[in-house]
Amino acid sequence: MTTNCETAAGNVPRRDGRAIAAACTTVLLWASAFVSIRSAGEAYSPGALALGRLLAGSLALGTLLLLRREGLPPRAAWPGILWSGLLWFGLYTVVLNQAERLVDAGTAAMVVNTGPLLIALLAARVLAEALPRRLLAGMAVSVAGAVVVGSSMSGDGDASVPGVGLCVLAAVAYAAGVVVQKPALRHGSALQVTAFGCLVGTVGCLPFSGALVSEAAEAPLSATLNVVYLGLFPTALAFTTWAYALARTTAGRMGATTYAVPALVVALSWLLLDEVPAPLTVGGGLLCLAGVAVSRTRTQTGLTRKSPAQPVEGRRHDAEREGADRS
C-alpha cells in the first residue's frame, strides 16, 4: 500500500526515497507559509515582505552553493532560471501578498489553486507532456475540494474584483514559472536552478528596499522572525526540494501535488492558530487529498527511464555505470 507522500511524489519508485521526501517537504512547508504570511503581513507591506523573504532565501541558498562548490549553472539553464525567477519568485510572491489584503483567505486559496490545472495545460502545450485521464480526473476532484474549502472559509465577506484579479494573475505567474523552470533542470542541479532563480526574484524586488528598511525598524520581532522563516524554509528549502522532485516527474503531475496544500493549511491553522475548521472545510480538504491521490496513481513505468528531462545527476550516474561496464 502506498502512502499519500508516495503518491504526491509522482509515482517515484520506492528506491528513490529522497524524491518522495522532497515532495512531502515541499507541500508541508508551502502550507506553513500561509500561516506565517498572515502574521508577518500585519507589519510588512506586500513588496517589503516579498523582498525580505527572498533576501533570506538567497543568503541561505548562496551559502549552500558555496559550501557544495556547485558554481554557476550551465548557459543552457539560464533562460529557465531567469524567467522562473521573475515570474515565480518575484511576481507571484508580490502579487499574492497584495491579493490576500483584498480578498479573504478562502477566496484566495480557491482562485490560486487553478494554478496546477494551468501548469498541466501549459506543460502539454509547451513541453509536450501527456495529459493522462487520471491526472485530469484527480485535478477535477481537487478543484472541487478547493472550491468547498474556499466557500467554507470565506464567511460573509465580499471578494473585491481587483483582489480576485490579482489571485488569477498569481496563479498564472505560478504556472508559467513552473513550466519554464522544468527545462532548466535538464542542465542545472536543483540547487543551482533554485538559488539563482531566487536571486533573480530578489533583484526584481529591490525597488521595495526602502519600504523593507523602514518597516523592519518598526515591526515586532515576531513578524520579522516570520519573514526570516519564510525565506529559509518555504523558500530556500521548499523550492529546492520542489526542483529536486520536479526533475524526476512531469510538471503536470508535480503541480497537482500542491492541491494537498489547502488541506494542510486547514490542519496547521487548527493546530497553530486554534482555528477550528468547520465540517465542510474538513470535507473539502479530504477532497483535495483524494484528488492528489487519484492524479498521482501509477499509469506508466517511466520515471526512471531515460528521457531528455532526466536530471543532471541521473545522467552522471548512467555515465559512471557505463564506464564501469566497459572496464
JSON list of N, CA and C in Angstrom, two decimals, residues 3 15 55 82 121 143 146 158 163 177 206 216 220 229 240 272 293 321:
[
{"chain": "A", "resi": 3, "resn": "THR", "atom": "N", "xyz": [1.69, 5.33, 0.46]},
{"chain": "A", "resi": 3, "resn": "THR", "atom": "CA", "xyz": [1.27, 6.43, 1.32]},
{"chain": "A", "resi": 3, "resn": "THR", "atom": "C", "xyz": [0.92, 7.63, 0.48]},
{"chain": "A", "resi": 15, "resn": "ARG", "atom": "N", "xyz": [12.72, 2.89, -4.42]},
{"chain": "A", "resi": 15, "resn": "ARG", "atom": "CA", "xyz": [14.11, 3.05, -4.06]},
{"chain": "A", "resi": 15, "resn": "ARG", "atom": "C", "xyz": [14.54, 4.51, -4.03]},
{"chain": "A", "resi": 55, "resn": "LEU", "atom": "N", "xyz": [15.40, 37.78, 0.19]},
{"chain": "A", "resi": 55, "resn": "LEU", "atom": "CA", "xyz": [16.75, 38.06, 0.67]},
{"chain": "A", "resi": 55, "resn": "LEU", "atom": "C", "xyz": [17.24, 36.94, 1.59]},
{"chain": "A", "resi": 82, "resn": "LEU", "atom": "N", "xyz": [16.06, 32.59, -15.39]},
{"chain": "A", "resi": 82, "resn": "LEU", "atom": "CA", "xyz": [15.66, 34.00, -15.42]},
{"chain": "A", "resi": 82, "resn": "LEU", "atom": "C", "xyz": [14.15, 34.16, -15.41]},
{"chain": "A", "resi": 121, "resn": "LEU", "atom": "N", "xyz": [-1.94, 22.21, -18.40]},
{"chain": "A", "resi": 121, "resn": "LEU", "atom": "CA", "xyz": [-2.29, 22.64, -19.76]},
{"chain": "A", "resi": 121, "resn": "LEU", "atom": "C", "xyz": [-1.10, 23.28, -20.47]},
{"chain": "A", "resi": 143, "resn": "VAL", "atom": "N", "xyz": [-10.01, 20.39, -7.56]},
{"chain": "A", "resi": 143, "resn": "VAL", "atom": "CA", "xyz": [-10.63, 21.70, -7.77]},
{"chain": "A", "resi": 143, "resn": "VAL", "atom": "C", "xyz": [-11.94, 21.78, -7.00]},
{"chain": "A", "resi": 146, "resn": "ALA", "atom": "N", "xyz": [-11.07, 22.36, -3.45]},
{"chain": "A", "resi": 146, "resn": "ALA", "atom": "CA", "xyz": [-10.62, 23.74, -3.21]},
{"chain": "A", "resi": 146, "resn": "ALA", "atom": "C", "xyz": [-11.81, 24.70, -3.17]},
{"chain": "A", "resi": 158, "resn": "ASP", "atom": "N", "xyz": [-17.22, 40.00, 1.16]},
{"chain": "A", "resi": 158, "resn": "ASP", "atom": "CA", "xyz": [-17.34, 40.08, -0.29]},
{"chain": "A", "resi": 158, "resn": "ASP", "atom": "C", "xyz": [-15.94, 40.21, -0.89]},
{"chain": "A", "resi": 163, "resn": "GLY", "atom": "N", "xyz": [-9.06, 42.15, -6.16]},
{"chain": "A", "resi": 163, "resn": "GLY", "atom": "CA", "xyz": [-8.42, 41.09, -5.40]},
{"chain": "A", "resi": 163, "resn": "GLY", "atom": "C", "xyz": [-8.47, 39.77, -6.12]},
{"chain": "A", "resi": 177, "resn": "GLY", "atom": "N", "xyz": [5.85, 30.00, -14.23]},
{"chain": "A", "resi": 177, "resn": "GLY", "atom": "CA", "xyz": [7.15, 29.82, -13.60]},
{"chain": "A", "resi": 177, "resn": "GLY", "atom": "C", "xyz": [7.56, 28.36, -13.51]},
{"chain": "A", "resi": 206, "resn": "LEU", "atom": "N", "xyz": [14.07, 44.59, -5.61]},
{"chain": "A", "resi": 206, "resn": "LEU", "atom": "CA", "xyz": [14.89, 45.62, -4.98]},
{"chain": "A", "resi": 206, "resn": "LEU", "atom": "C", "xyz": [14.21, 47.00, -4.89]},
{"chain": "A", "resi": 216, "resn": "ALA", "atom": "N", "xyz": [10.98, 47.30, 8.77]},
{"chain": "A", "resi": 216, "resn": "ALA", "atom": "CA", "xyz": [11.72, 46.43, 9.67]},
{"chain": "A", "resi": 216, "resn": "ALA", "atom": "C", "xyz": [12.10, 47.15, 10.96]},
{"chain": "A", "resi": 220, "resn": "PRO", "atom": "N", "xyz": [7.39, 44.31, 14.96]},
{"chain": "A", "resi": 220, "resn": "PRO", "atom": "CA", "xyz": [7.70, 43.49, 16.14]},
{"chain": "A", "resi": 220, "resn": "PRO", "atom": "C", "xyz": [8.62, 42.33, 15.75]},
{"chain": "A", "resi": 229, "resn": "TYR", "atom": "N", "xyz": [11.73, 33.09, 8.60]},
{"chain": "A", "resi": 229, "resn": "TYR", "atom": "CA", "xyz": [11.27, 31.70, 8.43]},
{"chain": "A", "resi": 229, "resn": "TYR", "atom": "C", "xyz": [10.80, 31.46, 7.00]},
{"chain": "A", "resi": 240, "resn": "THR", "atom": "N", "xyz": [13.85, 24.21, -3.28]},
{"chain": "A", "resi": 240, "resn": "THR", "atom": "CA", "xyz": [14.89, 23.27, -3.69]},
{"chain": "A", "resi": 240, "resn": "THR", "atom": "C", "xyz": [14.36, 21.85, -3.74]},
{"chain": "A", "resi": 272, "resn": "LEU", "atom": "N", "xyz": [-1.97, 25.54, 15.05]},
{"chain": "A", "resi": 272, "resn": "LEU", "atom": "CA", "xyz": [-1.13, 26.67, 15.43]},
{"chain": "A", "resi": 272, "resn": "LEU", "atom": "C", "xyz": [-1.90, 27.93, 15.77]},
{"chain": "A", "resi": 293, "resn": "ALA", "atom": "N", "xyz": [-4.30, 11.98, -4.72]},
{"chain": "A", "resi": 293, "resn": "ALA", "atom": "CA", "xyz": [-4.07, 10.53, -4.80]},
{"chain": "A", "resi": 293, "resn": "ALA", "atom": "C", "xyz": [-4.48, 9.98, -6.16]},
{"chain": "A", "resi": 321, "resn": "ARG", "atom": "N", "xyz": [28.04, 4.22, -14.60]},
{"chain": "A", "resi": 321, "resn": "ARG", "atom": "CA", "xyz": [27.74, 2.80, -14.73]},
{"chain": "A", "resi": 321, "resn": "ARG", "atom": "C", "xyz": [28.25, 2.24, -16.06]}
]
